[in-house]
Structure formats: C-alpha cells, structure tokens
PDB file of C-alpha atoms in Angstrom:
ATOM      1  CA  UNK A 506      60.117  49.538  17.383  1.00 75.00           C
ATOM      2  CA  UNK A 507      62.807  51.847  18.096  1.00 83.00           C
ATOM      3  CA  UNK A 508      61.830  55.007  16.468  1.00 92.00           C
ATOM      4  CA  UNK A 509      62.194  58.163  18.933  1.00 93.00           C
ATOM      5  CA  UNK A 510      58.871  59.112  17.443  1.00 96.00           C
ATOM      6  CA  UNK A 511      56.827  55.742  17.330  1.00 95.00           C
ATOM      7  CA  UNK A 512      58.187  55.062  20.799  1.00 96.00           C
ATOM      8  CA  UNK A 513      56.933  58.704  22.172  1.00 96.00           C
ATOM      9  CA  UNK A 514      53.341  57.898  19.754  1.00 97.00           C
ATOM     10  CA  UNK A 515      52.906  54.792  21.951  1.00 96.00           C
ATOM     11  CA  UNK A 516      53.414  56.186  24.814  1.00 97.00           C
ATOM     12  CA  UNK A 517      51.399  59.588  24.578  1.00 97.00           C
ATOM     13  CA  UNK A 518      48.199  56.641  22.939  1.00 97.00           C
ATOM     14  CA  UNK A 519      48.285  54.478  25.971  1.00 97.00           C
ATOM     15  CA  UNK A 520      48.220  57.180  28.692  1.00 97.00           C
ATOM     16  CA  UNK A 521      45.578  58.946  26.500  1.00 97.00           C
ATOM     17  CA  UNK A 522      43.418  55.868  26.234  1.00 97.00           C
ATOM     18  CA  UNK A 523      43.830  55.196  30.251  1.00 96.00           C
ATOM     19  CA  UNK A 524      43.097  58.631  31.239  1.00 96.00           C
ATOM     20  CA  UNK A 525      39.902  58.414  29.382  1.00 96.00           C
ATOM     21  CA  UNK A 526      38.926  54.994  31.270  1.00 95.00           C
ATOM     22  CA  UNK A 527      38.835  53.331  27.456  1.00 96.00           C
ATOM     23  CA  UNK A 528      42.118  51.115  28.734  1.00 95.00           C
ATOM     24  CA  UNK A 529      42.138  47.968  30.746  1.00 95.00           C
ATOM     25  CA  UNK A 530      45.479  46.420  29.741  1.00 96.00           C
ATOM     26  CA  UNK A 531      48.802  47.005  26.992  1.00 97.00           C
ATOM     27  CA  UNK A 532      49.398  43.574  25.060  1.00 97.00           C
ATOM     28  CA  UNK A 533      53.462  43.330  24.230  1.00 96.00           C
ATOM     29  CA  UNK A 534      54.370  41.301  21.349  1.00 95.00           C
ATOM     30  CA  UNK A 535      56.899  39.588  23.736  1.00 96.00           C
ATOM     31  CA  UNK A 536      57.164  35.878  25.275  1.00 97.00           C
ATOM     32  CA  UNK A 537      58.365  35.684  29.031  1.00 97.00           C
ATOM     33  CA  UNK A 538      61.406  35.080  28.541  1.00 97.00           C
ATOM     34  CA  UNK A 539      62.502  38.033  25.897  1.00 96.00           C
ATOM     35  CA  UNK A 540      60.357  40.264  28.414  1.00 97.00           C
ATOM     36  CA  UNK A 541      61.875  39.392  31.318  1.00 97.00           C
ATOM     37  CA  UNK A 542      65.569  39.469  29.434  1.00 97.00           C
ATOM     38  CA  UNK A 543      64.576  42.977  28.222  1.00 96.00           C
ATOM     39  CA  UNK A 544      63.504  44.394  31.723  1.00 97.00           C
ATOM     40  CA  UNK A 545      66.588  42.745  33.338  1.00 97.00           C
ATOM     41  CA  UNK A 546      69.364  44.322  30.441  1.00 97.00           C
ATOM     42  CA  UNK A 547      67.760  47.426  29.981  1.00 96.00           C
ATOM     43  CA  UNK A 548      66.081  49.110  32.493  1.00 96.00           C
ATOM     44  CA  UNK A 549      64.555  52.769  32.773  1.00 92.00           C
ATOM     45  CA  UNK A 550      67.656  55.168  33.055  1.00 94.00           C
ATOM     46  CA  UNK A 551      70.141  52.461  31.926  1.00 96.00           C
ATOM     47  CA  UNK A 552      72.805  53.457  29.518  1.00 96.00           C
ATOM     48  CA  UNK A 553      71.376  49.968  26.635  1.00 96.00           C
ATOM     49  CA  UNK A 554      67.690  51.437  27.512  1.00 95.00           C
ATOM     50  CA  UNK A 555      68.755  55.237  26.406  1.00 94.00           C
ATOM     51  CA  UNK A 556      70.487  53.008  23.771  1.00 94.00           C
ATOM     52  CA  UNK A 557      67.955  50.561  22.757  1.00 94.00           C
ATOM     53  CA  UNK A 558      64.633  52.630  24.066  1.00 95.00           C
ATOM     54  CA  UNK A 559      61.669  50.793  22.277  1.00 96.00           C
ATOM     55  CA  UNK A 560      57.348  51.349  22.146  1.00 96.00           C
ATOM     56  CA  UNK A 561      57.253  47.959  23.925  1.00 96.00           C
ATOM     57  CA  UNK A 562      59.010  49.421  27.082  1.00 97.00           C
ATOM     58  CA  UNK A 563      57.545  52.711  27.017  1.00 97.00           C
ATOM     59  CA  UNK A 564      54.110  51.544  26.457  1.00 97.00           C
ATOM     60  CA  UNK A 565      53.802  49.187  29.248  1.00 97.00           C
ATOM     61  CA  UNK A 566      55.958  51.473  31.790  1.00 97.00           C
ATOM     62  CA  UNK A 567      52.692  54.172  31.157  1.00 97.00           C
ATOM     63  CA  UNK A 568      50.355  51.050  31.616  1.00 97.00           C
ATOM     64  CA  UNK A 569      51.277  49.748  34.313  1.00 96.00           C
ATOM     65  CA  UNK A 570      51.734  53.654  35.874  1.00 95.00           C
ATOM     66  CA  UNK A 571      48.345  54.664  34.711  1.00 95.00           C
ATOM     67  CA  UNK A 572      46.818  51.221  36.608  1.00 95.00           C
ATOM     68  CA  UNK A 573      46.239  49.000  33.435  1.00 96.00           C
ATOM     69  CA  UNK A 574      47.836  45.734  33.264  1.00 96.00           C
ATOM     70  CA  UNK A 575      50.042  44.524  30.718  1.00 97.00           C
ATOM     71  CA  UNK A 576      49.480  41.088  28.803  1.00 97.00           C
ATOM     72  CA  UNK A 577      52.465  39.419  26.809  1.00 97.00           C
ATOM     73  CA  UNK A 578      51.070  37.911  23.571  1.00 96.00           C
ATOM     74  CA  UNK A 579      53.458  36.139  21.892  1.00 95.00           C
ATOM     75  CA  UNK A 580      54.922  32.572  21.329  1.00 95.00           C
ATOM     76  CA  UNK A 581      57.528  31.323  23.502  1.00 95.00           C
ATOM     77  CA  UNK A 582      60.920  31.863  21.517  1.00 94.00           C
ATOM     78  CA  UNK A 583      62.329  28.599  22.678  1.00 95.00           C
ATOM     79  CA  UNK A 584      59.316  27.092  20.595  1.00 94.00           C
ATOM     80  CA  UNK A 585      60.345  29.404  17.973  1.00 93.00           C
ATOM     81  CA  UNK A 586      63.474  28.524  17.784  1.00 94.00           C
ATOM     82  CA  UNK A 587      62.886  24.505  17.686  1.00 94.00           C
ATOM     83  CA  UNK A 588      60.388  25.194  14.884  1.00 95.00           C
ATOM     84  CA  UNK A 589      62.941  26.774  12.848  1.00 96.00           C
ATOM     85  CA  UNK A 590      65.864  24.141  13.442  1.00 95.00           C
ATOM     86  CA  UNK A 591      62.905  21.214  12.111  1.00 95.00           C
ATOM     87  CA  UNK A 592      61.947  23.390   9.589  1.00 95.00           C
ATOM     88  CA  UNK A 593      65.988  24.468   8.298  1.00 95.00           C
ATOM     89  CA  UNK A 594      66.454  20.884   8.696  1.00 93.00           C
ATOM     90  CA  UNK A 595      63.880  19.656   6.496  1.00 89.00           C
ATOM     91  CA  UNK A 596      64.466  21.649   4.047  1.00 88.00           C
ATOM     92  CA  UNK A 597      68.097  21.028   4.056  1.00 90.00           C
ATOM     93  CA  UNK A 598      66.848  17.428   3.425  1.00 87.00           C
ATOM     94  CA  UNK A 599      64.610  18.691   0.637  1.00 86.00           C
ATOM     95  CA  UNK A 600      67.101  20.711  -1.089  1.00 85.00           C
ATOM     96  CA  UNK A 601      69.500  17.695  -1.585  1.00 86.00           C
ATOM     97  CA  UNK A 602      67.357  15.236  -2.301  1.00 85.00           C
ATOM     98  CA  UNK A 603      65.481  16.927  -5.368  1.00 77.00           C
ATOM     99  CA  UNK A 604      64.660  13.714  -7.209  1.00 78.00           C
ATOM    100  CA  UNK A 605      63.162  11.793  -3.857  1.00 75.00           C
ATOM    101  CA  UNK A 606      60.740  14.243  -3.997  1.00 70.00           C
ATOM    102  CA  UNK A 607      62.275  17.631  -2.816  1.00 65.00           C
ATOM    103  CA  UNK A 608      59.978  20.508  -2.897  1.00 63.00           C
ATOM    104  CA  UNK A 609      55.953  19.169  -3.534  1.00 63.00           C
TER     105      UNK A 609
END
C-alpha cells in the first residue's frame, strides 16, 4: 500500500474513472476507526503522511475531489482484535491439552 508507484496508479485510476462519469464512489479497505486514526495522524502535507503516503489516502482524497463518495469496507478492528484473543486462546488450550482432544 505504500509503493510511490501503486499509490500514484491509484490515484491517476480513480480520477480517470470519475472524469469519464464510470465512478460513483472509492471503497477503502479500512474500518472507522483505523480511517479516522489515519486522517487524524497523517494528514495531506504532514511530515508521517510524506512518511507513510499510502493508495488508500490518495485514492479517496481524488474521490472525494472529483465528487464521488468514499465507502469504508472493512470489519471493525476492535472485532478483529477480540476474534484473535478467542482464537490465540483456544488454541493455547488446544496446544496443551493434546490428548483431551487438541487439534480435530
């Protein structure tokens, strides 16, 4: 996501697509609340987004200036997150417990 020349790809595509009336929105692979935390750390012109520039950013920043809308499509990470710690735990339990029946 942060190649100079994916993120410049992504950008050139979307205003291509909305100049030519074929575009009606930009979905980010993003949940709220990484979006918003991106936005809010690294803004256009800021020295993390010049650090950190990514086709998620640039792509919806040509969106939303070419009139499209832009749709996050991703899972919440906090659900994420507490499906990893059940899962991590389970198979902690799993792992130790090998002749209780472990891994089916």
């Amino acid at each position: 996501h942060y190649n100079p020349h994916s993120i410049a790809l992504a950008a050139k595509a979307v205003h291509a697509e909305a100049e030519a009336g074929t575009l009606r929105a930009v979905v980010v692979e993003s949940c709220p609340t990484r979006w918003n935390s991106t936005l809010k750390n690294q803004p256009a012109g800021s020295l993390l987004r010049a650090l950190f520039d990514n086709e998620m950013q640039a792509a919806a920043e040509v969106a939303e200036s070419d009139g499209c809308s832009v749709v996050l499509g991703d899972q919440a990470i906090e659900d994420t997150g507490r499906r990893v710690a059940q899962l991590a735990g389970a198979t902690l339990v799993e792992a130790f417990t090998p002749f209780a029946g472990g891994w089916e």
